[in-house]
Amino acid sequence: MISKIKTALLVGLTTAGFLAQPALAANYPHKTVKLVTHSSPGGGTDVFLRELIKHLTPITGVTYVVENVRGGAGAKAIAYLAGSPADGSVFYGTTPSYINTSLLSKPDKTYEDLDPVVNLFQDPQIVFVRADSPYKSLKDVVEDAKKRPNQVRVGVSTPGSLDRQVMEQLKAETGTEVTIITHDGGGDVMLSVLNGTSTVGIGEIGELRGQLDAKKIRLITTYTDERLPQFADVPTAKEQGINLVVRKFRGLAGPKGLPRDIVAAWEDAAQKVLQDPKFKAVYEKDALIPSYLNQEQYGKFLAGFAQEQKAFFTKYGITAE
């Protein structure tokens, strides 16, 4: 999948006419645009959107606000967007959760009731523990889980999140039983690990940055093909004999029926903000990997991703179809 994204990124940058696209600026129909996330304040998407708008505003001349619409593992936020006007005034911060929640919970409104707009990043998933934890690696966690079934407590974000999914894969791959604790977002997972409710957490660098810098938490594994250059001393799961690689996307979707000129303006703005040196310094520090996809490419990617997820849920007996 990663090669597909990289290929699409290259195609997008070379064929979209990067500098020739219209700008999201004075002609945009709204002075204020709302970006919605299903995660709680401090969660991965919340952090991502709030950082993104700092750098989008000077490029676009538009004011942005972030709204946390929590509940139903993202179903409430999806319904909120589906019922909003398709006029460019409101968008949704997308992650695999909005696909998974749609497939698992079968809410009245699903990801198919929204229009994809653009994808911006891949966000590597990591495993972390409190700084004083005895666990030095994911292998240590697995070995302890084999000795003490269901005694290792792993914090993940929403029930439909990719980190919840990867824990089901881990259990199947290693033959272990652990207790999975779901939360409203990554910020809550971090607090759960810090206060000892969870002994292990799954998350992303951006939502952990403050506690990482304060040395309150420690990374023990990445779910990536290769080690992250920013954290070269942290091994991958594959290096520890555990065949898990996770690819989390971060993009934007909007209400169904978005006008083409509004989508084109966002495609242009997304490419410009990815090139912004100040934003680049932030997202590279947090190990975010730029993966721009325009609307057409993102729609195809999401359709493929949804099919893969359906197959996964069937394989592991999570859903019957």
mmCIF file of C-alpha atoms in Angstrom:
data_model
loop_
_atom_site.group_PDB
_atom_site.id
_atom_site.type_symbol
_atom_site.label_atom_id
_atom_site.label_comp_id
_atom_site.label_asym_id
_atom_site.label_seq_id
_atom_site.Cartn_x
_atom_site.Cartn_y
_atom_site.Cartn_z
ATOM 1 C CA MET A 1 0.000 0.000 0.000
ATOM 2 C CA ILE A 2 2.858 2.376 0.800
ATOM 3 C CA SER A 3 4.175 2.108 -2.734
ATOM 4 C CA LYS A 4 0.711 2.916 -4.063
ATOM 5 C CA ILE A 5 0.586 6.058 -1.973
ATOM 6 C CA LYS A 6 4.068 7.149 -2.976
ATOM 7 C CA THR A 7 3.276 6.537 -6.625
ATOM 8 C CA ALA A 8 0.067 8.483 -6.371
ATOM 9 C CA LEU A 9 1.913 11.310 -4.637
ATOM 10 C CA LEU A 10 4.447 11.585 -7.424
ATOM 11 C CA VAL A 11 1.752 11.422 -10.060
ATOM 12 C CA GLY A 12 -0.271 14.033 -8.239
ATOM 13 C CA LEU A 13 2.581 16.486 -7.907
ATOM 14 C CA THR A 14 3.623 16.147 -11.500
ATOM 15 C CA THR A 15 0.220 16.142 -13.144
ATOM 16 C CA ALA A 16 -1.796 18.484 -10.982
ATOM 17 C CA GLY A 17 0.057 21.561 -12.216
ATOM 18 C CA PHE A 18 1.179 22.477 -8.721
ATOM 19 C CA LEU A 19 1.757 26.184 -9.243
ATOM 20 C CA ALA A 20 -1.007 26.595 -11.790
ATOM 21 C CA GLN A 21 -3.901 25.612 -9.538
ATOM 22 C CA PRO A 22 -6.197 28.308 -8.174
ATOM 23 C CA ALA A 23 -5.457 29.488 -4.640
ATOM 24 C CA LEU A 24 -7.827 29.201 -1.699
ATOM 25 C CA ALA A 25 -7.867 32.888 -0.877
ATOM 26 C CA ALA A 26 -9.898 36.001 -1.530
ATOM 27 C CA ASN A 27 -12.468 34.280 -3.730
ATOM 28 C CA TYR A 28 -13.204 31.495 -1.268
ATOM 29 C CA PRO A 29 -16.874 31.681 -0.273
ATOM 30 C CA HIS A 30 -16.253 31.701 3.483
ATOM 31 C CA LYS A 31 -14.043 33.760 5.781
ATOM 32 C CA THR A 32 -14.189 31.074 8.472
ATOM 33 C CA VAL A 33 -13.976 27.333 7.844
ATOM 34 C CA LYS A 34 -14.628 24.620 10.424
ATOM 35 C CA LEU A 35 -12.487 21.485 10.637
ATOM 36 C CA VAL A 36 -14.138 18.678 12.605
ATOM 37 C CA THR A 37 -12.477 15.780 14.396
ATOM 38 C CA HIS A 38 -14.006 12.850 16.224
ATOM 39 C CA SER A 39 -11.092 12.686 18.651
ATOM 40 C CA SER A 40 -10.844 14.389 22.002
ATOM 41 C CA PRO A 41 -8.591 17.425 22.595
ATOM 42 C CA GLY A 42 -4.971 16.251 22.499
ATOM 43 C CA GLY A 43 -5.787 13.283 20.277
ATOM 44 C CA GLY A 44 -3.850 12.656 17.082
ATOM 45 C CA THR A 45 -6.312 14.252 14.678
ATOM 46 C CA ASP A 46 -6.973 17.143 17.046
ATOM 47 C CA VAL A 47 -3.245 17.876 17.239
ATOM 48 C CA PHE A 48 -2.852 17.419 13.488
ATOM 49 C CA LEU A 49 -5.667 19.821 12.568
ATOM 50 C CA ARG A 50 -4.625 22.508 15.045
ATOM 51 C CA GLU A 51 -1.058 22.463 13.733
ATOM 52 C CA LEU A 52 -2.253 22.378 10.125
ATOM 53 C CA ILE A 53 -4.403 25.500 10.466
ATOM 54 C CA LYS A 54 -1.484 27.530 11.863
ATOM 55 C CA HIS A 55 0.210 27.130 8.498
ATOM 56 C CA LEU A 56 -2.861 27.111 6.262
ATOM 57 C CA THR A 57 -4.099 30.504 7.395
ATOM 58 C CA PRO A 58 -1.225 32.584 5.954
ATOM 59 C CA ILE A 59 -1.405 30.602 2.696
ATOM 60 C CA THR A 60 -5.153 30.824 2.198
ATOM 61 C CA GLY A 61 -6.240 33.964 3.991
ATOM 62 C CA VAL A 62 -9.068 32.006 5.620
ATOM 63 C CA THR A 63 -9.663 31.645 9.373
ATOM 64 C CA TYR A 64 -10.090 28.097 10.678
ATOM 65 C CA VAL A 65 -11.604 26.637 13.813
ATOM 66 C CA VAL A 66 -11.340 23.057 15.051
ATOM 67 C CA GLU A 67 -14.400 21.424 16.590
ATOM 68 C CA ASN A 68 -14.327 18.142 18.523
ATOM 69 C CA VAL A 69 -17.504 16.177 17.765
ATOM 70 C CA ARG A 70 -17.062 13.126 19.965
ATOM 71 C CA GLY A 71 -19.144 9.997 20.317
ATOM 72 C CA GLY A 72 -19.846 6.672 18.658
ATOM 73 C CA ALA A 73 -16.179 6.076 17.738
ATOM 74 C CA GLY A 74 -16.531 8.758 15.080
ATOM 75 C CA ALA A 75 -20.096 7.963 13.967
ATOM 76 C CA LYS A 76 -21.400 11.212 15.474
ATOM 77 C CA ALA A 77 -18.818 13.291 13.608
ATOM 78 C CA ILE A 78 -19.559 11.504 10.318
ATOM 79 C CA ALA A 79 -23.285 12.180 10.754
ATOM 80 C CA TYR A 80 -22.531 15.816 11.585
ATOM 81 C CA LEU A 81 -20.569 16.243 8.354
ATOM 82 C CA ALA A 82 -23.114 14.344 6.273
ATOM 83 C CA GLY A 83 -25.790 16.774 7.462
ATOM 84 C CA SER A 84 -23.699 19.913 6.872
ATOM 85 C CA PRO A 85 -23.910 22.123 3.769
ATOM 86 C CA ALA A 86 -21.614 21.149 0.887
ATOM 87 C CA ASP A 87 -20.414 24.706 0.429
ATOM 88 C CA GLY A 88 -16.816 24.547 1.641
ATOM 89 C CA SER A 89 -17.549 25.792 5.150
ATOM 90 C CA VAL A 90 -16.880 22.530 6.995
ATOM 91 C CA PHE A 91 -14.534 19.554 6.571
ATOM 92 C CA TYR A 92 -13.620 16.406 8.485
ATOM 93 C CA GLY A 93 -10.161 15.202 9.531
ATOM 94 C CA THR A 94 -9.999 11.666 8.129
ATOM 95 C CA THR A 95 -8.137 8.642 9.461
ATOM 96 C CA PRO A 96 -8.785 4.894 9.095
ATOM 97 C CA SER A 97 -11.256 5.223 11.992
ATOM 98 C CA TYR A 98 -13.923 6.708 9.774
ATOM 99 C CA ILE A 99 -13.745 3.677 7.485
ATOM 100 C CA ASN A 100 -13.554 1.150 10.314
ATOM 101 C CA THR A 101 -16.376 2.665 12.333
ATOM 102 C CA SER A 102 -18.545 2.678 9.206
ATOM 103 C CA LEU A 103 -17.829 -1.005 8.580
ATOM 104 C CA LEU A 104 -18.036 -2.215 12.166
ATOM 105 C CA SER A 105 -20.886 -0.176 13.593
ATOM 106 C CA LYS A 106 -22.924 0.280 10.418
ATOM 107 C CA PRO A 107 -24.200 3.717 11.452
ATOM 108 C CA ASP A 108 -26.916 5.543 9.493
ATOM 109 C CA LYS A 109 -24.254 7.733 7.867
ATOM 110 C CA THR A 110 -20.918 6.273 6.765
ATOM 111 C CA TYR A 111 -17.733 7.330 5.007
ATOM 112 C CA GLU A 112 -19.607 6.816 1.723
ATOM 113 C CA ASP A 113 -21.893 9.726 2.656
ATOM 114 C CA LEU A 114 -18.877 12.059 2.577
ATOM 115 C CA ASP A 115 -16.747 13.265 -0.329
ATOM 116 C CA PRO A 116 -12.989 12.710 -0.072
ATOM 117 C CA VAL A 117 -11.038 15.938 -0.614
ATOM 118 C CA VAL A 118 -7.290 15.354 -0.217
ATOM 119 C CA ASN A 119 -4.840 13.183 1.707
ATOM 120 C CA LEU A 120 -1.805 14.825 3.268
ATOM 121 C CA PHE A 121 0.166 12.341 5.375
ATOM 122 C CA GLN A 122 0.952 8.902 6.580
ATOM 123 C CA ASP A 123 1.299 8.936 10.351
ATOM 124 C CA PRO A 124 3.420 6.073 11.735
ATOM 125 C CA GLN A 125 1.931 4.130 14.635
ATOM 126 C CA ILE A 126 4.168 3.553 17.658
ATOM 127 C CA VAL A 127 4.047 1.588 20.892
ATOM 128 C CA PHE A 128 4.927 3.492 24.060
ATOM 129 C CA VAL A 129 5.204 2.983 27.795
ATOM 130 C CA ARG A 130 5.809 5.101 30.867
ATOM 131 C CA ALA A 131 9.474 6.046 31.284
ATOM 132 C CA ASP A 132 9.839 3.801 34.350
ATOM 133 C CA SER A 133 8.222 0.757 32.687
ATOM 134 C CA PRO A 134 10.191 -2.507 32.732
ATOM 135 C CA TYR A 135 9.243 -3.088 29.070
ATOM 136 C CA LYS A 136 12.092 -2.266 26.705
ATOM 137 C CA SER A 137 10.521 -3.697 23.538
ATOM 138 C CA LEU A 138 7.316 -5.121 22.130
ATOM 139 C CA LYS A 139 8.874 -8.552 22.567
ATOM 140 C CA ASP A 140 8.977 -7.907 26.334
ATOM 141 C CA VAL A 141 5.262 -7.080 26.243
ATOM 142 C CA VAL A 142 4.445 -10.272 24.362
ATOM 143 C CA GLU A 143 6.520 -12.453 26.690
ATOM 144 C CA ASP A 144 4.806 -10.953 29.735
ATOM 145 C CA ALA A 145 1.383 -11.420 28.136
ATOM 146 C CA LYS A 146 2.134 -15.109 27.600
ATOM 147 C CA LYS A 147 3.034 -15.494 31.268
ATOM 148 C CA ARG A 148 0.063 -13.448 32.517
ATOM 149 C CA PRO A 149 -2.891 -13.700 30.079
ATOM 150 C CA ASN A 150 -5.154 -10.624 30.117
ATOM 151 C CA GLN A 151 -3.020 -8.888 32.745
ATOM 152 C CA VAL A 152 -1.212 -6.586 30.312
ATOM 153 C CA ARG A 153 -3.460 -3.565 29.706
ATOM 154 C CA VAL A 154 -3.084 -1.814 26.360
ATOM 155 C CA GLY A 155 -4.595 1.615 25.789
ATOM 156 C CA VAL A 156 -5.920 2.455 22.317
ATOM 157 C CA SER A 157 -8.106 5.289 21.074
ATOM 158 C CA THR A 158 -11.617 4.622 19.735
ATOM 159 C CA PRO A 159 -13.098 1.112 19.219
ATOM 160 C CA GLY A 160 -12.875 1.650 15.453
ATOM 161 C CA SER A 161 -9.327 2.994 15.470
ATOM 162 C CA LEU A 162 -6.403 1.494 13.629
ATOM 163 C CA ASP A 163 -4.552 1.031 16.916
ATOM 164 C CA ARG A 164 -7.430 -1.118 18.182
ATOM 165 C CA GLN A 165 -7.220 -3.138 14.984
ATOM 166 C CA VAL A 166 -3.490 -3.644 15.254
ATOM 167 C CA MET A 167 -3.897 -5.041 18.762
ATOM 168 C CA GLU A 168 -6.269 -7.679 17.405
ATOM 169 C CA GLN A 169 -3.594 -8.522 14.843
ATOM 170 C CA LEU A 170 -0.930 -8.677 17.549
ATOM 171 C CA LYS A 171 -2.995 -11.103 19.601
ATOM 172 C CA ALA A 172 -3.533 -13.332 16.570
ATOM 173 C CA GLU A 173 0.108 -13.139 15.435
ATOM 174 C CA THR A 174 1.541 -13.942 18.859
ATOM 175 C CA GLY A 175 -1.146 -16.157 20.402
ATOM 176 C CA THR A 176 -1.467 -13.864 23.398
ATOM 177 C CA GLU A 177 -4.396 -12.393 25.306
ATOM 178 C CA VAL A 178 -4.180 -8.801 26.504
ATOM 179 C CA THR A 179 -6.804 -6.452 27.875
ATOM 180 C CA ILE A 180 -7.572 -3.665 25.405
ATOM 181 C CA ILE A 181 -8.855 -0.400 26.863
ATOM 182 C CA THR A 182 -10.505 2.024 24.409
ATOM 183 C CA HIS A 183 -10.598 5.817 24.850
ATOM 184 C CA ASP A 184 -12.010 8.894 23.115
ATOM 185 C CA GLY A 185 -8.670 9.783 21.554
ATOM 186 C CA GLY A 186 -4.901 9.545 21.722
ATOM 187 C CA GLY A 187 -4.596 12.261 24.360
ATOM 188 C CA ASP A 188 -6.675 10.133 26.712
ATOM 189 C CA VAL A 189 -4.528 7.088 25.908
ATOM 190 C CA MET A 190 -1.412 8.994 26.905
ATOM 191 C CA LEU A 191 -2.995 10.006 30.229
ATOM 192 C CA SER A 192 -4.073 6.398 30.766
ATOM 193 C CA VAL A 193 -0.470 5.228 30.402
ATOM 194 C CA LEU A 194 0.888 8.013 32.581
ATOM 195 C CA ASN A 195 -1.523 7.244 35.440
ATOM 196 C CA GLY A 196 -1.000 3.481 35.177
ATOM 197 C CA THR A 197 -4.488 2.533 33.980
ATOM 198 C CA SER A 198 -2.843 1.175 30.811
ATOM 199 C CA THR A 199 0.592 -0.410 30.941
ATOM 200 C CA VAL A 200 1.181 0.055 27.207
ATOM 201 C CA GLY A 201 -0.192 2.613 24.730
ATOM 202 C CA ILE A 202 -0.569 2.784 20.961
ATOM 203 C CA GLY A 203 -0.397 6.216 19.327
ATOM 204 C CA GLU A 204 1.452 8.705 17.174
ATOM 205 C CA ILE A 205 4.389 11.004 17.780
ATOM 206 C CA GLY A 206 2.430 14.257 17.457
ATOM 207 C CA GLU A 207 0.087 13.532 20.331
ATOM 208 C CA LEU A 208 2.995 12.376 22.538
ATOM 209 C CA ARG A 209 5.420 15.168 21.769
ATOM 210 C CA GLY A 210 5.100 17.052 25.069
ATOM 211 C CA GLN A 211 5.559 13.963 27.244
ATOM 212 C CA LEU A 212 8.354 12.651 25.028
ATOM 213 C CA ASP A 213 10.275 15.889 25.410
ATOM 214 C CA ALA A 214 9.636 15.781 29.178
ATOM 215 C CA LYS A 215 10.928 12.174 29.198
ATOM 216 C CA LYS A 216 7.762 10.963 30.906
ATOM 217 C CA ILE A 217 7.154 8.269 28.294
ATOM 218 C CA ARG A 218 9.367 6.050 26.170
ATOM 219 C CA LEU A 219 8.892 4.587 22.686
ATOM 220 C CA ILE A 220 9.534 0.846 22.447
ATOM 221 C CA THR A 221 8.408 -0.111 18.918
ATOM 222 C CA THR A 222 7.261 1.316 15.589
ATOM 223 C CA TYR A 223 4.767 -0.415 13.303
ATOM 224 C CA THR A 224 6.692 0.667 10.208
ATOM 225 C CA ASP A 225 8.630 -1.103 7.473
ATOM 226 C CA GLU A 226 11.839 0.576 8.581
ATOM 227 C CA ARG A 227 12.997 2.509 11.622
ATOM 228 C CA LEU A 228 11.990 6.156 11.736
ATOM 229 C CA PRO A 229 15.020 8.413 11.129
ATOM 230 C CA GLN A 230 13.866 10.684 13.949
ATOM 231 C CA PHE A 231 13.895 7.738 16.398
ATOM 232 C CA ALA A 232 16.630 5.525 15.025
ATOM 233 C CA ASP A 233 17.104 3.657 18.320
ATOM 234 C CA VAL A 234 13.492 2.416 18.355
ATOM 235 C CA PRO A 235 13.133 -0.991 16.635
ATOM 236 C CA THR A 236 10.271 -1.987 14.367
ATOM 237 C CA ALA A 237 7.915 -4.816 15.239
ATOM 238 C CA LYS A 238 9.246 -6.764 12.264
ATOM 239 C CA GLU A 239 12.767 -6.578 13.679
ATOM 240 C CA GLN A 240 11.405 -8.292 16.796
ATOM 241 C CA GLY A 241 9.871 -11.129 14.794
ATOM 242 C CA ILE A 242 6.334 -9.742 14.889
ATOM 243 C CA ASN A 243 4.930 -9.232 11.392
ATOM 244 C CA LEU A 244 2.970 -6.011 11.880
ATOM 245 C CA VAL A 245 3.160 -2.944 9.641
ATOM 246 C CA VAL A 246 0.479 -0.270 9.941
ATOM 247 C CA ARG A 247 -0.120 2.624 7.579
ATOM 248 C CA LYS A 248 -2.339 5.343 8.972
ATOM 249 C CA PHE A 249 -3.477 8.099 6.628
ATOM 250 C CA ARG A 250 -4.428 11.665 7.487
ATOM 251 C CA GLY A 251 -6.565 13.700 5.115
ATOM 252 C CA LEU A 252 -9.758 15.675 4.725
ATOM 253 C CA ALA A 253 -13.312 14.867 3.627
ATOM 254 C CA GLY A 254 -16.389 17.023 3.246
ATOM 255 C CA PRO A 255 -20.155 16.750 2.827
ATOM 256 C CA LYS A 256 -21.360 14.935 -0.294
ATOM 257 C CA GLY A 257 -21.593 17.117 -3.394
ATOM 258 C CA LEU A 258 -18.698 19.510 -2.856
ATOM 259 C CA PRO A 259 -18.318 21.835 -5.881
ATOM 260 C CA ARG A 260 -15.294 21.087 -8.034
ATOM 261 C CA ASP A 261 -13.847 24.613 -7.654
ATOM 262 C CA ILE A 262 -13.811 24.269 -3.871
ATOM 263 C CA VAL A 263 -12.103 20.874 -4.072
ATOM 264 C CA ALA A 264 -9.546 22.283 -6.544
ATOM 265 C CA ALA A 265 -8.790 25.148 -4.177
ATOM 266 C CA TRP A 266 -8.127 22.673 -1.358
ATOM 267 C CA GLU A 267 -5.968 20.481 -3.578
ATOM 268 C CA ASP A 268 -3.862 23.534 -4.319
ATOM 269 C CA ALA A 269 -3.704 24.682 -0.694
ATOM 270 C CA ALA A 270 -2.738 21.192 0.510
ATOM 271 C CA GLN A 271 0.229 21.029 -1.847
ATOM 272 C CA LYS A 272 1.370 24.500 -0.870
ATOM 273 C CA VAL A 273 1.176 23.866 2.868
ATOM 274 C CA LEU A 274 3.181 20.638 2.508
ATOM 275 C CA GLN A 275 5.955 22.699 0.927
ATOM 276 C CA ASP A 276 5.900 25.381 3.633
ATOM 277 C CA PRO A 277 9.303 25.254 5.407
ATOM 278 C CA LYS A 278 7.889 26.036 8.856
ATOM 279 C CA PHE A 279 5.203 23.362 8.589
ATOM 280 C CA LYS A 280 7.729 20.932 7.130
ATOM 281 C CA ALA A 281 9.986 21.380 10.158
ATOM 282 C CA VAL A 282 7.063 20.527 12.459
ATOM 283 C CA TYR A 283 5.750 17.508 10.615
ATOM 284 C CA GLU A 284 9.179 16.041 9.980
ATOM 285 C CA LYS A 285 10.006 16.323 13.686
ATOM 286 C CA ASP A 286 6.822 14.378 14.443
ATOM 287 C CA ALA A 287 7.714 11.725 11.819
ATOM 288 C CA LEU A 288 4.741 12.532 9.592
ATOM 289 C CA ILE A 289 5.362 11.363 6.026
ATOM 290 C CA PRO A 290 3.863 13.628 3.328
ATOM 291 C CA SER A 291 1.579 11.615 1.052
ATOM 292 C CA TYR A 292 -0.474 14.041 -1.015
ATOM 293 C CA LEU A 293 -3.370 12.559 -2.962
ATOM 294 C CA ASN A 294 -5.824 14.671 -4.915
ATOM 295 C CA GLN A 295 -9.549 13.962 -4.704
ATOM 296 C CA GLU A 296 -9.651 11.354 -7.456
ATOM 297 C CA GLN A 297 -6.581 9.542 -6.155
ATOM 298 C CA TYR A 298 -7.785 9.721 -2.558
ATOM 299 C CA GLY A 299 -11.187 8.332 -3.498
ATOM 300 C CA LYS A 300 -9.605 5.331 -5.220
ATOM 301 C CA PHE A 301 -7.249 4.819 -2.290
ATOM 302 C CA LEU A 302 -10.111 4.886 0.236
ATOM 303 C CA ALA A 303 -12.159 2.410 -1.805
ATOM 304 C CA GLY A 304 -9.213 0.010 -1.841
ATOM 305 C CA PHE A 305 -8.549 0.549 1.835
ATOM 306 C CA ALA A 306 -12.183 -0.209 2.694
ATOM 307 C CA GLN A 307 -11.997 -3.484 0.760
ATOM 308 C CA GLU A 308 -8.834 -4.443 2.621
ATOM 309 C CA GLN A 309 -10.489 -3.655 5.936
ATOM 310 C CA LYS A 310 -13.546 -5.749 5.072
ATOM 311 C CA ALA A 311 -11.242 -8.668 4.298
ATOM 312 C CA PHE A 312 -9.375 -8.131 7.569
ATOM 313 C CA PHE A 313 -12.536 -8.071 9.671
ATOM 314 C CA THR A 314 -13.762 -11.244 7.999
ATOM 315 C CA LYS A 315 -10.403 -13.013 8.390
ATOM 316 C CA TYR A 316 -10.261 -12.335 12.120
ATOM 317 C CA GLY A 317 -13.921 -13.141 12.699
ATOM 318 C CA ILE A 318 -14.805 -9.583 13.681
ATOM 319 C CA THR A 319 -17.610 -9.337 11.119
ATOM 320 C CA ALA A 320 -19.367 -11.999 9.083
ATOM 321 C CA GLU A 321 -19.026 -10.230 5.747
#
